[in-house]
Coordinates of C-alpha atoms in Angstrom, one line a residue:
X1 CA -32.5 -18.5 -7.7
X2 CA -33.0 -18.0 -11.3
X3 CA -30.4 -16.5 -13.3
X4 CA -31.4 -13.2 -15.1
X5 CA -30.8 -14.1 -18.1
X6 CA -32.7 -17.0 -18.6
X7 CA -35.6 -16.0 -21.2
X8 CA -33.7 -17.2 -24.5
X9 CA -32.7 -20.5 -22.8
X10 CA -34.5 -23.9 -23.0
X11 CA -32.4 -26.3 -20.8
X12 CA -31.8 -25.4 -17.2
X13 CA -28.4 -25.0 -16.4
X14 CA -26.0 -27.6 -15.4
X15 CA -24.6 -27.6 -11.9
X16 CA -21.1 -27.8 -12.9
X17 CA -22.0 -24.6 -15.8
X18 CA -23.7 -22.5 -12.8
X19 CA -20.7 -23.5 -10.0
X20 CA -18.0 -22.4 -12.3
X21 CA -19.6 -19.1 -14.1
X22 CA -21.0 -18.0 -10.1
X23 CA -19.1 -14.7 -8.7
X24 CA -21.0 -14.7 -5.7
X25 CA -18.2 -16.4 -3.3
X26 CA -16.3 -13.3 -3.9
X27 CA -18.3 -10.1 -5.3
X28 CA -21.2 -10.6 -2.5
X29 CA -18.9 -8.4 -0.4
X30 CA -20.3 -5.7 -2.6
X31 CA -23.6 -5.7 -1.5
X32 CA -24.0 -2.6 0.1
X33 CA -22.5 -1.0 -3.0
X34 CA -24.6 -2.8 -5.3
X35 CA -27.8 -2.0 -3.6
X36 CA -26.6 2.1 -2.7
X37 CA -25.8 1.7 -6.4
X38 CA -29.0 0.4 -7.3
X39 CA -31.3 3.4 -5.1
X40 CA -29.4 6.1 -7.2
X41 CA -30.6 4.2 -10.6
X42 CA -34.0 3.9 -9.5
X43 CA -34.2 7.2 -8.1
X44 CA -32.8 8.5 -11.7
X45 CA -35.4 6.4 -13.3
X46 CA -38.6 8.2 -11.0
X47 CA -36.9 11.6 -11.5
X48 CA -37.1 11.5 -15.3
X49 CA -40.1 10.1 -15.8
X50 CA -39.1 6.5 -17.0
X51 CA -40.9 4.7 -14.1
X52 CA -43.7 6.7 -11.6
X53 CA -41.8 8.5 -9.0
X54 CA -43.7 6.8 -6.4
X55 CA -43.0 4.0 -7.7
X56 CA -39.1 4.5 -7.4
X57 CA -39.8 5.9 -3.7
X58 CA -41.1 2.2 -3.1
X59 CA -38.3 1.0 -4.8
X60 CA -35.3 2.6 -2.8
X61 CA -37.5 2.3 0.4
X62 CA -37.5 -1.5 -0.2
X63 CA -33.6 -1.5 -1.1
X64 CA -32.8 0.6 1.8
X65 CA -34.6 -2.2 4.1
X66 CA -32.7 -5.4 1.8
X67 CA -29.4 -3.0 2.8
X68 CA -30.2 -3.1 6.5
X69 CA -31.2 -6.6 7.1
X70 CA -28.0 -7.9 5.3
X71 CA -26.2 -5.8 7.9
X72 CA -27.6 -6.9 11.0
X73 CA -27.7 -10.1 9.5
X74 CA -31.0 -10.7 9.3
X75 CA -31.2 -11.4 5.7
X76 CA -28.2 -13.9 4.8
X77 CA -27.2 -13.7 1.4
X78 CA -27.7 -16.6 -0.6
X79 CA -24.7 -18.1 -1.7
X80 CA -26.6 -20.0 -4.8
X81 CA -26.9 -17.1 -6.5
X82 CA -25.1 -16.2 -9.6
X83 CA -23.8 -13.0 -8.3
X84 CA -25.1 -9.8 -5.9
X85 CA -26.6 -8.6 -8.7
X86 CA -29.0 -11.4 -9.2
X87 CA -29.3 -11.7 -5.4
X88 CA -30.0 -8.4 -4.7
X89 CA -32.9 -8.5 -7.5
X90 CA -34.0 -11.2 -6.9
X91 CA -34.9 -10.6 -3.5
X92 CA -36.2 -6.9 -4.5
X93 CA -38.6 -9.1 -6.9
X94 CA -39.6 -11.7 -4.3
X95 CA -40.7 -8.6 -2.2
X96 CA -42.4 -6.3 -4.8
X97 CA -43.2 -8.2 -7.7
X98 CA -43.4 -6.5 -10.9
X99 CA -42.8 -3.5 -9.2
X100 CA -39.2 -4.8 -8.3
X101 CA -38.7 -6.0 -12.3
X102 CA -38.9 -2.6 -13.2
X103 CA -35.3 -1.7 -11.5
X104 CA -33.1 -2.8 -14.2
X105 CA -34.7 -0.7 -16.9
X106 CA -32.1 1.0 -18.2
X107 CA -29.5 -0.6 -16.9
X108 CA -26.9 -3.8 -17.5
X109 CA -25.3 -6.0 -14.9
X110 CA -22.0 -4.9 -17.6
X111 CA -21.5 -1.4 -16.1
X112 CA -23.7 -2.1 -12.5
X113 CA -20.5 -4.6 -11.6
X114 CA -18.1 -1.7 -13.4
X115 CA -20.0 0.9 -10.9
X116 CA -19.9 -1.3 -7.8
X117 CA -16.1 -2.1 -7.9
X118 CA -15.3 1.5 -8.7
X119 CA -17.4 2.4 -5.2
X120 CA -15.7 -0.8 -3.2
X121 CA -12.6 0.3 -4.3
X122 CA -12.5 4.2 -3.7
X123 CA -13.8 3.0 -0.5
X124 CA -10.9 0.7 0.2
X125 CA -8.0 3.3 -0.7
X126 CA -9.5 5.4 1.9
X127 CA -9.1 2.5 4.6
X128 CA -5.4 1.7 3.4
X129 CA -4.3 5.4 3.1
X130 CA -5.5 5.4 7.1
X131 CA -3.7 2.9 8.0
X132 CA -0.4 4.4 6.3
X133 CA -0.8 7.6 7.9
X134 CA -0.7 5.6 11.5
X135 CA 2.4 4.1 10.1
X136 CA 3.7 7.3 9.3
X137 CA 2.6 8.6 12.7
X138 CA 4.5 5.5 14.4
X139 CA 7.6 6.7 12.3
X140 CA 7.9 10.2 12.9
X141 CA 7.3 8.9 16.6
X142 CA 10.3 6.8 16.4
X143 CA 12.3 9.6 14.7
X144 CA 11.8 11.9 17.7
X145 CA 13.3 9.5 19.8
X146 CA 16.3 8.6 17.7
X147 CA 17.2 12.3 15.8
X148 CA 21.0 11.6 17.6
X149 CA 21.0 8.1 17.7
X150 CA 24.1 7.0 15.3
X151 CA 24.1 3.9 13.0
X152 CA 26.3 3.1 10.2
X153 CA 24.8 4.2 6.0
X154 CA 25.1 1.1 4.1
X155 CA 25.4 0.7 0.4
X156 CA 25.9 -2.9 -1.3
X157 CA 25.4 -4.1 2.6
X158 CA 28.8 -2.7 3.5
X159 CA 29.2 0.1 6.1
X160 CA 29.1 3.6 4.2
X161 CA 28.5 6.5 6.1
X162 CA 27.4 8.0 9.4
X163 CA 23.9 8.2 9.8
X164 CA 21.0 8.7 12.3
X165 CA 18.4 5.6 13.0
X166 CA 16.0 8.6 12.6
X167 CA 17.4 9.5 9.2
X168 CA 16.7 5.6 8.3
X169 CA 13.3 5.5 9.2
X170 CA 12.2 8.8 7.6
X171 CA 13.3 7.2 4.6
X172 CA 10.6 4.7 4.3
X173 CA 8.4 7.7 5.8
X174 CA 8.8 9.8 2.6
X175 CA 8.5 6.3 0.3
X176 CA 5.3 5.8 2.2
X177 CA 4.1 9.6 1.5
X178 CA 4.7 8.7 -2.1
X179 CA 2.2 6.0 -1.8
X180 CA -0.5 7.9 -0.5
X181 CA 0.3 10.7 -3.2
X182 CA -0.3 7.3 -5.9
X183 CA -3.6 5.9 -4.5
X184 CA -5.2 9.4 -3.9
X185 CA -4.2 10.0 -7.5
X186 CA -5.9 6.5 -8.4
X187 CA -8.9 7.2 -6.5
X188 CA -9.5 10.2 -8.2
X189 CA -9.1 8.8 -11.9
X190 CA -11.2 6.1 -10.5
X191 CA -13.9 8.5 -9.6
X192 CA -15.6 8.7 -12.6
X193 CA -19.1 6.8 -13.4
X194 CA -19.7 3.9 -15.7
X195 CA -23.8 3.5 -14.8
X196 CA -25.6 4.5 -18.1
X197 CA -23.6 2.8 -20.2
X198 CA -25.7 -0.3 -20.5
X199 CA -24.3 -3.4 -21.7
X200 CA -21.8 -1.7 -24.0
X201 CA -23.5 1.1 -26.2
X202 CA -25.5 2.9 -23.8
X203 CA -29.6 3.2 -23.9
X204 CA -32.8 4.9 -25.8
X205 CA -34.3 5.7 -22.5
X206 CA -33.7 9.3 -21.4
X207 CA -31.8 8.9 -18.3
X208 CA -29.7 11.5 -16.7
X209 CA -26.4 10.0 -16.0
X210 CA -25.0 13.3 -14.0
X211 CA -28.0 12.7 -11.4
X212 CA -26.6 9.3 -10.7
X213 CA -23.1 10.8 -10.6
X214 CA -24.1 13.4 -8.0
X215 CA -26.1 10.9 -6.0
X216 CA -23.4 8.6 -5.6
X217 CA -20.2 10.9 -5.2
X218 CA -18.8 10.6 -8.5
X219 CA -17.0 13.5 -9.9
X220 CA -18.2 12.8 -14.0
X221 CA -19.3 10.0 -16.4
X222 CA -17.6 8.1 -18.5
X223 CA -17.5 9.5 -21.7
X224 CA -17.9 6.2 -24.2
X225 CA -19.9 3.5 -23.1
X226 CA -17.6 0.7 -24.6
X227 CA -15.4 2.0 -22.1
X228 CA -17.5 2.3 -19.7
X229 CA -18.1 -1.1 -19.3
X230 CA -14.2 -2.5 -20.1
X231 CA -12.4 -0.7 -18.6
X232 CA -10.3 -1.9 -16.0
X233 CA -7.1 0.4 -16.1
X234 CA -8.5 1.7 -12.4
X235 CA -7.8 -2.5 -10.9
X236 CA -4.6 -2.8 -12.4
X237 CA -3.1 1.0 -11.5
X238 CA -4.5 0.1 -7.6
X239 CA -2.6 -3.3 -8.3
X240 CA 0.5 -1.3 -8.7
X241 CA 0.4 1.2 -6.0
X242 CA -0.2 -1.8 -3.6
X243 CA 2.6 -3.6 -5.4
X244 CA 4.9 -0.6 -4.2
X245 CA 3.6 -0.3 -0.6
X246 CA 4.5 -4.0 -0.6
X247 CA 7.9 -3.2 -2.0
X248 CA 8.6 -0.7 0.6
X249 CA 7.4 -2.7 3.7
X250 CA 9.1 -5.8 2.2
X251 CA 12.2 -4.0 2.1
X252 CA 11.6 -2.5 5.6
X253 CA 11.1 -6.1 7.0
X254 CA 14.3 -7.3 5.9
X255 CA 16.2 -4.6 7.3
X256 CA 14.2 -5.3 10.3
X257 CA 15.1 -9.2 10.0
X258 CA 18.7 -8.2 9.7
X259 CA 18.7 -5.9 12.4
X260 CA 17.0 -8.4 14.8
X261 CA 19.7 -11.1 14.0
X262 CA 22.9 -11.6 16.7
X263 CA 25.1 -10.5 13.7
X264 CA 23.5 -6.8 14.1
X265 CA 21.7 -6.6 17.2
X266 CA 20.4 -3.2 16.2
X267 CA 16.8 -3.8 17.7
X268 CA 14.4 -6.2 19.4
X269 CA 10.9 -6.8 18.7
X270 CA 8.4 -7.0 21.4
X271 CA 7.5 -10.6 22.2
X272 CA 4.1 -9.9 21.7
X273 CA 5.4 -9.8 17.9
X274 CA 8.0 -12.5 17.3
X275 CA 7.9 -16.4 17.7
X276 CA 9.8 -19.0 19.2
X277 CA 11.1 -22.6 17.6
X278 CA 9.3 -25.8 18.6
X279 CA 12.9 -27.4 18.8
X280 CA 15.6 -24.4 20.0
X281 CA 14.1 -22.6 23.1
X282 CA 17.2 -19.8 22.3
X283 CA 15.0 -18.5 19.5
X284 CA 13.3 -15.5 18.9
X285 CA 11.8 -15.2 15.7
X286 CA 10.7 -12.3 13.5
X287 CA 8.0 -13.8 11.6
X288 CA 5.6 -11.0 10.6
X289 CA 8.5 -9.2 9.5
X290 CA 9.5 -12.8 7.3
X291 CA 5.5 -13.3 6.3
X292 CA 5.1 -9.5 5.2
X293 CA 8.0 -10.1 2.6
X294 CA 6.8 -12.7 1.6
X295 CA 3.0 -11.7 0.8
X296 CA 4.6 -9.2 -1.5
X297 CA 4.8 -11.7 -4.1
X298 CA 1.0 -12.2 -3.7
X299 CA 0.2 -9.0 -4.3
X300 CA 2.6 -9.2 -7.6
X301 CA 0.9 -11.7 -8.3
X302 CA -2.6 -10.1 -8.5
X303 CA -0.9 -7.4 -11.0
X304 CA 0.2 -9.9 -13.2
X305 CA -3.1 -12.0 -13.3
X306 CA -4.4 -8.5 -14.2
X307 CA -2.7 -7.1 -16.7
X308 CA -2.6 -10.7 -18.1
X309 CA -6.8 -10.9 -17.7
X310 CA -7.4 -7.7 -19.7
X311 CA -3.9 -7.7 -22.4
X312 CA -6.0 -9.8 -25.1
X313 CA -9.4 -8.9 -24.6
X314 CA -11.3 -7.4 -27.4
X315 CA -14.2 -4.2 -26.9
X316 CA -16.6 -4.7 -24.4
X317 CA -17.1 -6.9 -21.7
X318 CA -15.6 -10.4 -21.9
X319 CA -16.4 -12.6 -18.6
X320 CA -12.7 -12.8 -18.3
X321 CA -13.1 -9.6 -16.5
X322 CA -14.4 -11.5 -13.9
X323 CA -11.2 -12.8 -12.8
X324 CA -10.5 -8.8 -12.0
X325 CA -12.7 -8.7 -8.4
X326 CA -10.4 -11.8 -6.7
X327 CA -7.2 -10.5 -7.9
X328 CA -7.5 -6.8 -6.8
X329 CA -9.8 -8.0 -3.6
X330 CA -6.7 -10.0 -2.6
X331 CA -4.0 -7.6 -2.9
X332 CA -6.5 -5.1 -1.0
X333 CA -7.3 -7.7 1.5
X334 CA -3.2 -8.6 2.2
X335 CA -2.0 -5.2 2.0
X336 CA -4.6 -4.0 5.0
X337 CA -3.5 -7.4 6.6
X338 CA 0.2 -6.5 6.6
X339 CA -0.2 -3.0 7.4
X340 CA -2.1 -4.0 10.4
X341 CA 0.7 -6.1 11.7
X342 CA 3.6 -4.3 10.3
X343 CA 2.2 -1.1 12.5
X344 CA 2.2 -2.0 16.0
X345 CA 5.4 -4.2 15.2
X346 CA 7.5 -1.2 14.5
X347 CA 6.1 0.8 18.0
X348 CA 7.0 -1.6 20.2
X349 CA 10.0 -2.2 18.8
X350 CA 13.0 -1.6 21.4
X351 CA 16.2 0.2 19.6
X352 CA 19.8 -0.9 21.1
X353 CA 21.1 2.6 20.4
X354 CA 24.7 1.6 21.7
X355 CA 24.6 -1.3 19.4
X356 CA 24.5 0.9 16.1
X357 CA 27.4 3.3 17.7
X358 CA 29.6 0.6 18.2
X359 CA 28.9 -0.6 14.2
X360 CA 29.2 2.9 13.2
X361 CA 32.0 3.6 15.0
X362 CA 34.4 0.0 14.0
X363 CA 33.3 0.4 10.1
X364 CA 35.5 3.3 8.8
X365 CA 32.3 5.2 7.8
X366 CA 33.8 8.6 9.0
X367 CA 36.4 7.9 5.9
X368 CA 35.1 10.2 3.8
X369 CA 34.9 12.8 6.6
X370 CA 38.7 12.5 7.2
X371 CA 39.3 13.2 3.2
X372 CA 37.3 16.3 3.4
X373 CA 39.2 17.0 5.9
X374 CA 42.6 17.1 4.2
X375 CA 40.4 19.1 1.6
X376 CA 40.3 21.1 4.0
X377 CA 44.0 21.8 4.4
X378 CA 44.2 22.3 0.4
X379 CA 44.6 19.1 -0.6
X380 CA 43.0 18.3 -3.6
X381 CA 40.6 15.7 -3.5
X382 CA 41.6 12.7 -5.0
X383 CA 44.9 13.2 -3.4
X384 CA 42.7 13.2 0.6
X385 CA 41.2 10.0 -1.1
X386 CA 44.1 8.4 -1.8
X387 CA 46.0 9.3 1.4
X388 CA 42.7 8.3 3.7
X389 CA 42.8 4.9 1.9
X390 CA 46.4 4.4 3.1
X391 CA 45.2 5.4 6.8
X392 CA 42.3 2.3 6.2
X393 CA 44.8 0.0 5.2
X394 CA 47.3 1.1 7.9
X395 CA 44.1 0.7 10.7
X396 CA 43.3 -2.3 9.5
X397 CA 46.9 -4.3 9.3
X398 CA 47.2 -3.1 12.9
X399 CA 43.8 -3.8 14.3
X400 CA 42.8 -0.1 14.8
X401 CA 40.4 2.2 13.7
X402 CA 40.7 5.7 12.1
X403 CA 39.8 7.1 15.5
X404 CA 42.6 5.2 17.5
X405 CA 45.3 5.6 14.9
X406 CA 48.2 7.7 16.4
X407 CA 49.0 11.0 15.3
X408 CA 52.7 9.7 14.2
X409 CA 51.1 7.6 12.0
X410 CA 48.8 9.8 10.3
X411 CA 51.7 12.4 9.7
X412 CA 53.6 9.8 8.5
X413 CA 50.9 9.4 5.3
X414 CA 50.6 13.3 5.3
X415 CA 52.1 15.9 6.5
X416 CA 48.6 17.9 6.7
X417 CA 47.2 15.6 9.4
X418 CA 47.5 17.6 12.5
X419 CA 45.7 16.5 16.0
X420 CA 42.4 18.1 15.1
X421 CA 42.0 15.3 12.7
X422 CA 40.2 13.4 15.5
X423 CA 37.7 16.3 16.4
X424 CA 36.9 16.2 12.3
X425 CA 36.6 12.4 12.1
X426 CA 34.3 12.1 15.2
X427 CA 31.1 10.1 14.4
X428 CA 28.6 13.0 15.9
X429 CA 30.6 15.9 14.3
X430 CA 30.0 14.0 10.7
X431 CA 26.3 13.8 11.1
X432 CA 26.1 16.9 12.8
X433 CA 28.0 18.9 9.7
X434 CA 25.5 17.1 7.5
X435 CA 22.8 20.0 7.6
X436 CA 22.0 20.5 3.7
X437 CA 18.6 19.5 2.9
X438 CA 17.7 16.0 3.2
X439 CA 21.3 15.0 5.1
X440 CA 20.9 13.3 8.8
X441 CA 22.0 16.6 10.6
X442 CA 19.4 17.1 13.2
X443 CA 18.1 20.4 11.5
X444 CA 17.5 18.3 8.9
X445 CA 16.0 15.3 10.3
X446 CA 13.6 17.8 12.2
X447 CA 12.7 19.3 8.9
X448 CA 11.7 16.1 7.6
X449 CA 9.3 15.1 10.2
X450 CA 7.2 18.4 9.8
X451 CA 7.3 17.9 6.4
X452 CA 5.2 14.5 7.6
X453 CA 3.4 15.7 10.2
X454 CA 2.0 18.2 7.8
X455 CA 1.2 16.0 5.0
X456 CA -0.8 13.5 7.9
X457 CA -1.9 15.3 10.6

């Protein structure tokens, strides 16, 4: 298929020349874009007068049919082709003649690929936001179930505080609402046309750019056309909100991993989401959780090729910018991926709800309780601090916890412990007295999950 720009050349081009500068192996997955794309232009170009109206009718109508063969695969795209732009015009031309030449009046493949990655793109942030809300839905699920089940707080990977596994997951819940609230915010900056800004400084004819805009969904225009064409801010700021749902479900999988190991024993995957070991028939491994934090460093990756691609590159277009479709394709394409896995991974998911008691209840995590308590009793703070410590150190030379430690004992550190000590240190009355906004006291908890359930159902 000849390339587009072919009038000012002599030599054909060499094979090596056409293999490296070809996009097709990767921006032919915008070819319903580029054609929908293309009806809107032509449509534009009919209503203004530039080209006969009925001659844009045959236009679209011939478009519309290219669209619908591709799709039922009847028309395969050819793969020799520079890019879908060529493709796509190519076979419009093959099909109408110099009818199908006069499409690109008007127009530059510069802001037809800026227009078509926009439109792939929006399109793609509505797929991933989907598939976060069934996360989130999976979640809140879990959190219903679990509002009383007790686990030890960590900090530094140390047993902290008294928590609920319901607490724990509403974490990532609220992290993954903060997500949603970035790529709806990209979407929106990203809704904004480039079509009509030619190669980089626009055109004489007298299109109407806002008819285009309103034909294909797009809130305004770009207001400069160097812009138009170059800019790219929208790849890399979608780069980084998939960067951060990858840092959130990373961080989820290893807490998963850790849970799933003998050491914890908090949970256990379904089998139909874990592996074995070709060697030790014991194991049970959790792999998706292990692959998922690992393909976050892919989808760093892609940010850093793209800020990288565009850092040094002068106004307008430079074919660097053709690096941009495989780096933000593949962070779109491995976020869905791990989303998709990650999802029904955490349902099935079995929680050992005795497991995380026992933790909780052998890790001192109610320490902080028993100081408040002696608070309490009007001692001042640091003073309850000091004397809890001593009760830790005491518990622990004699193989006891702050539960089992006798009365005698306690009195013996300070006189203000008294026998209700035990009803203020109990692992269900700490979370239970945790009720201010955002704590793991059921109240709480509960308000949390509407909080979700309003913001994704």
């Amino acid at each position: 298929m000849a390339q587009l720009w072919k009038g000012r050349f002599k030599k054909e081009l060499a094979k090596e020349t056409n293999d490296f500068n070809s996009s097709i192996s990767f921006d032919s997955r915008m070819f319903e874009e580029d054609i929908k794309g293309s009806i809107a232009h032509c449509t534009m170009l009919g209503a203004c007068g530039i080209i006969e109206k009925s001659e844009s009718e045959i236009i679209a109508s011939e478009l519309a049919k290219i669209l619908e063969e591709i799709k039922s695969g009847e028309l395969e795209i050819d793969m020799s082709a520079e890019d879908i732009h060529t493709f796509v015009e190519g076979e419009l031309t093959s099909r109408l003649d110099k009818l199908g030449k006069k499409l690109h009046t008007a127009r530059s493949r510069n802001d037809q690929v800026a227009l078509d990655i926009r439109m792939v793109l929006k399109k793609e942030i509505e797929e991933i936001i989907a598939q976060i809300n069934t996360l989130l839905a999976v979640l809140v699920n879990k959190a219903e179930e679990n509002k009383e089940t007790i686990m030890p707080g960590y900090t530094h990977l140390q047993r902290a505080q008294p928590i609920t596994f319901a607490h724990h997951l509403l974490a990532y819940g609220f992290m993954l609402l903060r997500d949603i609230d970035r790529l709806s915010q990209t979407k929106e900056r990203m809704n904004v046309l480039p079509l009509g800004s030619g190669a980089l400084a626009g055109t004489t004819y007298p299109i109407n750019r806002d008819l285009v805009a309103e034909l294909l969904g797009f809130d305004s225009v770009s207001q400069n056309s160097l812009d138009g064409v170059s800019d790219r801010d929208f790849c890399i700021e979608l780069a980084s909100d998939l960067s951060l749902v990858m840092v959130h479900l990373s961080r989820f999988c290893e807490e998963i991993i850790l849970w799933c190991s003998w050491e914890f024993k908090f949970v256990e995957l379904d089998d139909a989401f874990s592996t074995g070991s070709s060697i030790m028939p014991q194991k049970k491994n959790p792999d998706i959780a292990e692959l998922i934090r690992g393909k976050s460093g892919r989808v760093f990756g892609d940010l850093t090729a793209l800020l990288t691609v565009m850092k040094g590159l002068p106004l307008a277009y430079n074919k660097d910018m053709q690096e941009d479709k495989e780096a933000i394709f593949d962070a779109v394409d491995t976020v869905k991926m791990c989303l998709t896995a990650f999802t029904p991974m955490v349902d099935t998911m079995s929680v050992i709800k005795e497991n995380m008691r026992n933790a909780a209840a052998k890790g001192f995590i109610n320490a902080t309780d028993c100081a408040d308590y002696l608070v309490s009793k009007g001692l001042p703070f640091r003073d309850a601090y000091k004397a809890t410590g001593e009760a830790v150190a005491l518990c622990i030379d004699k193989g006891l916890t702050l539960e089992t430690l006798e009365i005698a004992d306690y009195k013996a550190i300070c006189t203000l412990f008294d026998e209700d000590v035990y009803t203020a240190i109990n692992l269900e009355k700490c979370v239970a007295d945790r009720t201010v906004k955002g704590a793991p006291g059921i109240p709480s908890v509960e308000n949390q999950i509407k909080e979700i359930k309003e913001k994704i159902y």
